[in-house]
mmCIF file of C-alpha atoms in Angstrom:
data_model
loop_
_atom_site.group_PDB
_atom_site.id
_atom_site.type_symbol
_atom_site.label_atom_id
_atom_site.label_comp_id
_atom_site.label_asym_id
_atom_site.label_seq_id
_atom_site.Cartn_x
_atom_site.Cartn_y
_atom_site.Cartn_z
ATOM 1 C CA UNK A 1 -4.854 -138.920 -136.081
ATOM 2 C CA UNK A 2 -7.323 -136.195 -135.094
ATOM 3 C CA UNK A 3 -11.152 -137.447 -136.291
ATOM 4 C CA UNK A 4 -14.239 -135.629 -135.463
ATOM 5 C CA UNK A 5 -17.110 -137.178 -136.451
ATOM 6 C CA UNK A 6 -20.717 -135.665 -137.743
ATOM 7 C CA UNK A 7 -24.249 -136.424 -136.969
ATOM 8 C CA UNK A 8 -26.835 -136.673 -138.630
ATOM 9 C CA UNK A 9 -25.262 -137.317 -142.167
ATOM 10 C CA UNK A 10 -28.716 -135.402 -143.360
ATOM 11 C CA UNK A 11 -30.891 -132.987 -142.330
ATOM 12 C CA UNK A 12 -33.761 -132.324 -144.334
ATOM 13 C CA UNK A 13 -36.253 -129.574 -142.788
ATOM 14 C CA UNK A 14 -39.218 -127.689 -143.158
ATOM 15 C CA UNK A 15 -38.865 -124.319 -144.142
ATOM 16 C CA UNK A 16 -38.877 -122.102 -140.850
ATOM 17 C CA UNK A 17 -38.168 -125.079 -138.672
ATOM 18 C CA UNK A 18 -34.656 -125.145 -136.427
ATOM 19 C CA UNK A 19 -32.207 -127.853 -136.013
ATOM 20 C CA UNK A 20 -29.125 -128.484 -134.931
ATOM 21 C CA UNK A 21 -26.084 -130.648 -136.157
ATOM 22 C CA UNK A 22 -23.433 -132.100 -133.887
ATOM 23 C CA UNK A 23 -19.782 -132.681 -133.734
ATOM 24 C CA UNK A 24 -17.881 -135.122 -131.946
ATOM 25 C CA UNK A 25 -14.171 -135.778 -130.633
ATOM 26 C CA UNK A 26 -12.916 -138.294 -128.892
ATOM 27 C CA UNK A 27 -10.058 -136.322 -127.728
ATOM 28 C CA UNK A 28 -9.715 -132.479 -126.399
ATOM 29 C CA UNK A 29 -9.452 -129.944 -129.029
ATOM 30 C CA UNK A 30 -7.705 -126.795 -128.967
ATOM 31 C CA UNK A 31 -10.526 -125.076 -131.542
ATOM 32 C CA UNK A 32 -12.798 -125.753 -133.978
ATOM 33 C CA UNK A 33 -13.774 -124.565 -136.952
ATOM 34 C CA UNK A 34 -17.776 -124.596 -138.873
ATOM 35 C CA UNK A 35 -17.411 -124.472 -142.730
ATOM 36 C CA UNK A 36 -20.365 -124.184 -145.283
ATOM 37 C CA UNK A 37 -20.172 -125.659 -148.588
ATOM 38 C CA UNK A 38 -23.298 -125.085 -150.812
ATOM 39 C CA UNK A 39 -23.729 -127.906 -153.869
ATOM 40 C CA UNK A 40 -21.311 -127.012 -156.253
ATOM 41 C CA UNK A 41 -19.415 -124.431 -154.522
ATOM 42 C CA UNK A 42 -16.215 -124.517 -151.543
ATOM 43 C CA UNK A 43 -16.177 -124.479 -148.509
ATOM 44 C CA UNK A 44 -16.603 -121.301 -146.858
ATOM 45 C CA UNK A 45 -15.214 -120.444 -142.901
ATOM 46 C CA UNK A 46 -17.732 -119.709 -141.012
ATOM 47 C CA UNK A 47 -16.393 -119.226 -137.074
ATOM 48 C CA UNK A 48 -13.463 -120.836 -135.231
ATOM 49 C CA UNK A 49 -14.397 -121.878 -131.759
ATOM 50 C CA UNK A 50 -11.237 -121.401 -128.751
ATOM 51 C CA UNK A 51 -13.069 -121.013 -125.260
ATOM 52 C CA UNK A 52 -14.211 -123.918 -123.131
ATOM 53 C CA UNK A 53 -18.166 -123.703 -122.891
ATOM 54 C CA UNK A 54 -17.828 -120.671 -125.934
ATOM 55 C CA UNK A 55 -21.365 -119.663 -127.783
ATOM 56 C CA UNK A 56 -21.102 -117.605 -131.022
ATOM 57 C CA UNK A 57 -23.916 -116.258 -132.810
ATOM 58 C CA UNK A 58 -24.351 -115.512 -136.162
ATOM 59 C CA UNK A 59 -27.241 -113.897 -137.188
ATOM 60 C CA UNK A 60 -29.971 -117.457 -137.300
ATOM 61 C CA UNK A 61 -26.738 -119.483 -136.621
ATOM 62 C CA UNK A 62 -25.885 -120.343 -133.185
ATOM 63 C CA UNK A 63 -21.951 -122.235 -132.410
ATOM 64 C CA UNK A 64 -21.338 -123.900 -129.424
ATOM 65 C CA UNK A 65 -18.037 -125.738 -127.879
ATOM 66 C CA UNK A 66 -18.613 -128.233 -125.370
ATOM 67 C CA UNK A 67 -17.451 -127.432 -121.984
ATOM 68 C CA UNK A 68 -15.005 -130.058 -122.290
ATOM 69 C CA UNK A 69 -13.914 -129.301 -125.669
ATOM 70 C CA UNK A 70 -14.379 -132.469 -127.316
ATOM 71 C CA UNK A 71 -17.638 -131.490 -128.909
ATOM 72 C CA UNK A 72 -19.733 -128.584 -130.721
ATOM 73 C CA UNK A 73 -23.009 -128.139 -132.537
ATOM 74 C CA UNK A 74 -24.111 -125.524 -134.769
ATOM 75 C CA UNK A 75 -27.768 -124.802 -134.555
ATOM 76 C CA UNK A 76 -30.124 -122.767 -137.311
ATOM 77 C CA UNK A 77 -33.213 -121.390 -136.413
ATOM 78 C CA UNK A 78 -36.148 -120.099 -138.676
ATOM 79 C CA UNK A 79 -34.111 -122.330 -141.386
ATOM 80 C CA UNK A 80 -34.801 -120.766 -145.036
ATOM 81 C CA UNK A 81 -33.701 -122.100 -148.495
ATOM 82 C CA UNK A 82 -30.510 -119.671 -148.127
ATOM 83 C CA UNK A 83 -29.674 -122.603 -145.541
ATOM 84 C CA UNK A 84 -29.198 -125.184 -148.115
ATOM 85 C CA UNK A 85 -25.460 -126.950 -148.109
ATOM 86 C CA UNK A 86 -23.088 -128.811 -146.218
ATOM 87 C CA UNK A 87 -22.007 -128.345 -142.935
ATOM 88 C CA UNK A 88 -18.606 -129.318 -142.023
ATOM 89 C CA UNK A 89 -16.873 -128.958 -138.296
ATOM 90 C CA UNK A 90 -12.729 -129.243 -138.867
ATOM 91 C CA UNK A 91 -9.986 -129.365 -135.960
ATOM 92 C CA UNK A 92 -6.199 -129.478 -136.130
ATOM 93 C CA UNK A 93 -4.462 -132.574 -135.254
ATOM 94 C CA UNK A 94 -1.890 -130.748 -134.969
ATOM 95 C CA UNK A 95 -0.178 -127.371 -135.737
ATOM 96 C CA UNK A 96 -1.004 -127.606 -139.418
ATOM 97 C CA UNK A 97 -3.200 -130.581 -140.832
ATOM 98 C CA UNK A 98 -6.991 -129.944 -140.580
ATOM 99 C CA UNK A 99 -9.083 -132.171 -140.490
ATOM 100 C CA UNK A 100 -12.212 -132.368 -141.380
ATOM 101 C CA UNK A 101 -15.671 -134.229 -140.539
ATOM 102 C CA UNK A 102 -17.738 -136.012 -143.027
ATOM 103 C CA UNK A 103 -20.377 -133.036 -143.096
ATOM 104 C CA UNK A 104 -24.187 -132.592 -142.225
ATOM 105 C CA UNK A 105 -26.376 -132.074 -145.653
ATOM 106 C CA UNK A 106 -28.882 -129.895 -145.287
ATOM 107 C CA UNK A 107 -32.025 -129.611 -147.518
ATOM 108 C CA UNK A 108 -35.147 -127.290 -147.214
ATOM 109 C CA UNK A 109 -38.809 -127.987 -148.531
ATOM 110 C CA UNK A 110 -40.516 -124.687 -148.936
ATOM 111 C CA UNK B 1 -8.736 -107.915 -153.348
ATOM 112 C CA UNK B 2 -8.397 -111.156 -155.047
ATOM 113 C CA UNK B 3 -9.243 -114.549 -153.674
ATOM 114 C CA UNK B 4 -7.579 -117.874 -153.869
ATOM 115 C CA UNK B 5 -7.620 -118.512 -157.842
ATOM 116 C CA UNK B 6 -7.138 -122.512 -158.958
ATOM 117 C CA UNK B 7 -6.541 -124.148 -162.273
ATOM 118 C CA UNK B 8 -7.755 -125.505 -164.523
ATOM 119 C CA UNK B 9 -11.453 -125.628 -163.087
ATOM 120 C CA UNK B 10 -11.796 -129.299 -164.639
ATOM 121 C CA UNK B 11 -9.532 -132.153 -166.084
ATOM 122 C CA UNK B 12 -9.818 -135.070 -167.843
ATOM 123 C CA UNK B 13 -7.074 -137.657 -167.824
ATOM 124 C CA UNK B 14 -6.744 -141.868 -168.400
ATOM 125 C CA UNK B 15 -5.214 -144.211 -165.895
ATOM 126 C CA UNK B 16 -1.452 -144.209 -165.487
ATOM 127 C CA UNK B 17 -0.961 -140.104 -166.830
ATOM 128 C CA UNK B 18 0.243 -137.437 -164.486
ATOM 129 C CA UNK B 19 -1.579 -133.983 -163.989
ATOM 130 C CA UNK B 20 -0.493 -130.672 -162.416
ATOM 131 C CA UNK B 21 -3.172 -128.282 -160.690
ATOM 132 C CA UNK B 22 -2.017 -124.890 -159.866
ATOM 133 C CA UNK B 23 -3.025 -122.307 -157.010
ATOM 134 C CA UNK B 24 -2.397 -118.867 -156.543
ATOM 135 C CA UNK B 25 -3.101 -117.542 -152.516
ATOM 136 C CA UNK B 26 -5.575 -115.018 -151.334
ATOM 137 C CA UNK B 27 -3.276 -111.577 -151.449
ATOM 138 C CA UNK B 28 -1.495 -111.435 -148.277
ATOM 139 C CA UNK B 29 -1.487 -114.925 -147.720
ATOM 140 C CA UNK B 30 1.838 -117.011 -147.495
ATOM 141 C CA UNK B 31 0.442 -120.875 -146.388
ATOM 142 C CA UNK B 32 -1.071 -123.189 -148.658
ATOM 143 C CA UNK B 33 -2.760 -126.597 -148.222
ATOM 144 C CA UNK B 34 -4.334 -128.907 -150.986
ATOM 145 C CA UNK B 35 -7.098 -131.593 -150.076
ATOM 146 C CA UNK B 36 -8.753 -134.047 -151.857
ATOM 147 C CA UNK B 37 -12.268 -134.183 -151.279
ATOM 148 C CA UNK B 38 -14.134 -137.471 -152.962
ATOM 149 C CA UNK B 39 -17.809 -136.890 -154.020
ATOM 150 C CA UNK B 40 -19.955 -137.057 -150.906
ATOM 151 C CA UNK B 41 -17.113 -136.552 -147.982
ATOM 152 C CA UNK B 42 -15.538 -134.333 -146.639
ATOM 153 C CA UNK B 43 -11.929 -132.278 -147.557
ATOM 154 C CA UNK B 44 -8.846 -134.770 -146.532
ATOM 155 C CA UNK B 45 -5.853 -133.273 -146.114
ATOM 156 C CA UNK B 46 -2.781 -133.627 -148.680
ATOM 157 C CA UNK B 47 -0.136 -131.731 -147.450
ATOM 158 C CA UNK B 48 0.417 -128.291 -146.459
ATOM 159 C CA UNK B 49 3.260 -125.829 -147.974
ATOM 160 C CA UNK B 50 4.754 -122.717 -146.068
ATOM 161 C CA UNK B 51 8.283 -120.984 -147.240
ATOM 162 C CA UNK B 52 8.725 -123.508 -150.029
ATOM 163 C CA UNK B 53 8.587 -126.110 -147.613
ATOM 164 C CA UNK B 54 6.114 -129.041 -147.056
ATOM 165 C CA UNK B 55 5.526 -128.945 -143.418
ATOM 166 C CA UNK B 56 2.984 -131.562 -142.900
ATOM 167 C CA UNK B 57 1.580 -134.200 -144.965
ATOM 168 C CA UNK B 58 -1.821 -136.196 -144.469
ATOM 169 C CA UNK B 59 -1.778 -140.273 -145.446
ATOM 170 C CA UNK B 60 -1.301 -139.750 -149.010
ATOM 171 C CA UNK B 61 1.108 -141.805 -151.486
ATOM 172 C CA UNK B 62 4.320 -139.885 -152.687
ATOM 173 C CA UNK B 63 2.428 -140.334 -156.203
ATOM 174 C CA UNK B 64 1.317 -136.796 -154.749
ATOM 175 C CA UNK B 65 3.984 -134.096 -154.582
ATOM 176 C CA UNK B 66 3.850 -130.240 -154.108
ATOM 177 C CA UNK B 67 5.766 -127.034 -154.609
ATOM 178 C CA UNK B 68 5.357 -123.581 -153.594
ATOM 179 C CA UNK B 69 7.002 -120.696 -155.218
ATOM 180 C CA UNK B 70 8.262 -117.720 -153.974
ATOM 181 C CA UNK B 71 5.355 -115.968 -154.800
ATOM 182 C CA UNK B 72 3.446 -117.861 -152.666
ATOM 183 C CA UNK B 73 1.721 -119.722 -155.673
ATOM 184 C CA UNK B 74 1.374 -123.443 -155.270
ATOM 185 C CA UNK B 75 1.281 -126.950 -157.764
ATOM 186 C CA UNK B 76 0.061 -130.108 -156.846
ATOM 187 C CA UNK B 77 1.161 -132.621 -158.915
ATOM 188 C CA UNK B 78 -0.101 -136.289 -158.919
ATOM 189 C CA UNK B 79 1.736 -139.438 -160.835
ATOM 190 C CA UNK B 80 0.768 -142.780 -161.761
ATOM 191 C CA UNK B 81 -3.054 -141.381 -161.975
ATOM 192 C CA UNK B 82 -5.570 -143.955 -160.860
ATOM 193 C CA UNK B 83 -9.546 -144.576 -161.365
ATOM 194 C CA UNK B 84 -9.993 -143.319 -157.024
ATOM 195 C CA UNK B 85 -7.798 -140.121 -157.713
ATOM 196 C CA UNK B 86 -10.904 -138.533 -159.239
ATOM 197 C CA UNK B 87 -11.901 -135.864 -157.112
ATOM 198 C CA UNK B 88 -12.454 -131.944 -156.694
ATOM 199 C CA UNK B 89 -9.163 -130.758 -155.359
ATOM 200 C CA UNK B 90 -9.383 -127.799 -153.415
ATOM 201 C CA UNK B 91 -6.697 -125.024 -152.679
ATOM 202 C CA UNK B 92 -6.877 -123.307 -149.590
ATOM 203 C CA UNK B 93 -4.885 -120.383 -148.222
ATOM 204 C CA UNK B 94 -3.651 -119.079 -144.965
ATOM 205 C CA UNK B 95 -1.451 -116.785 -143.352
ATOM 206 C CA UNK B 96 1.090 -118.194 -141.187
ATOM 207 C CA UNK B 97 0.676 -117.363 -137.502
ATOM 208 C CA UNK B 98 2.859 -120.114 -136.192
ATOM 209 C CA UNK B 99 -0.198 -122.239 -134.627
ATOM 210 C CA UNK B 100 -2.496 -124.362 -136.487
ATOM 211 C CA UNK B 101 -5.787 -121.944 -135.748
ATOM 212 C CA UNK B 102 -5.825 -120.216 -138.781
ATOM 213 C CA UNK B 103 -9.496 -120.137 -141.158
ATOM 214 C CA UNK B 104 -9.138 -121.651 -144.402
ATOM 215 C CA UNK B 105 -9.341 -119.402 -147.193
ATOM 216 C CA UNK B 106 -10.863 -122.030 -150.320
ATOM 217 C CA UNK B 107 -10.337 -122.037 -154.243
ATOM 218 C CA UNK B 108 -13.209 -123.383 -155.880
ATOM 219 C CA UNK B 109 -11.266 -126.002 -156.661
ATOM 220 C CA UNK B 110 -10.418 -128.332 -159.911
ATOM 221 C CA UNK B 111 -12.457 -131.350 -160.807
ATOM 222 C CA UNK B 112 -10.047 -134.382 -161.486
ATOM 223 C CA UNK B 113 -11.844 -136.980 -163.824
ATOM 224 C CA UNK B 114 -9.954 -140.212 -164.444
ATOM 225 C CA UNK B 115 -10.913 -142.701 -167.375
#
């Protein structure tokens, strides 16, 4: 079935510092989807992905699908402690199962 | 405008029992789909119901079993309840647009503890 895969497994960053997490395919997807999930909480949508070579922005948070749509990255600049969670990309296998990667963990130091 | 509303919030239960977790959709929504998400990974996917139907099920046993109402509302029942069932079980909600591109609209889920 459909697996996308997650790197790095952690993040931890300086407060005010960017990065960037990355999600891999290994086959062509027809969208993807970013999710949030702060410690304790559920996971939250944050922006579907359709368009070959599509950027979103979101206020610090930047989505982008590769132009072959087997990959995307999220990236977060000026990172603050509001930042602080796990970062999951998800695509449909098919019509209805998604699935979802293992997640980037994201910590802060002030 | 009420979200997607899961019980109970936790559970306790020994080897062998059988528990039922409930959801009730986001208003407006019709699709629901459970997953199982272990401590440390990410949500898998159980199975996903839509006009009292399962429509598609991830690799889980038949220990795990569904229903949806015609309100929308949802169970998830699990059998035969083992040590590597514990887990936060998470509701999420939909509405049904015929293709699999819909956002997920999350419970905050019910933590499964088994002794």
């Amino acid at each position: 079935g459909q697996q996308v895969m997650q790197i790095p497994q952690y993040q931890h960053v300086q407060e005010g510092e960017d990065f960037t997490t990355y999600c891999n395919s290994s086959t062509t997807l027809s969208n993807i989807q970013w999710y949030k999930q702060r410690p304790g909480g559920h996971p939250v949508f944050l922006i579907q992905l359709v368009k070959s070579g599509e950027v979103k922005k979101q206020k610090r948070l930047t989505f982008q699908f590769g132009e072959a749509k087997k990959n995307s990255s999220l990236h977060i600049t000026a990172t603050q402690t509001t930042d602080v969670g796990t970062y999951f990309c998800a695509a449909y296998s098919n019509d209805y199962k998604l699935s979802f990667g293992a997640g980037t963990t994201v910590t802060v130091r002030a | 405008d009420a979200g997607v509303t899961q019980s109970p919030t936790h559970l306790i239960k020994t080897r062998g029992q059988q528990v039922t977790l409930r959801c009730s959709p986001k208003s407006g929504h019709d699709t629901v789909s459970w997953y199982q998400q272990a401590l440390g990974q990410g949500p898998q996917f159980i199975f996903q119901y839509y006009e009292e139907e399962e429509r598609q099920r991830g690799n889980f046993p038949d220990r795990f079993s569904g229903h949806q109402f015609p309100n929308y509302s949802s169970e998830l029942n699990v059998n035969a309840l083992l040590l590597g069932d514990s887990a936060l079980y998470l509701c999420a909600s939909s509405f049904q647009s015929g293709r699999g591109n819909q956002p997920q609209h999350f419970g905050d889920g019910t933590r499964l503890s088994i002794l």
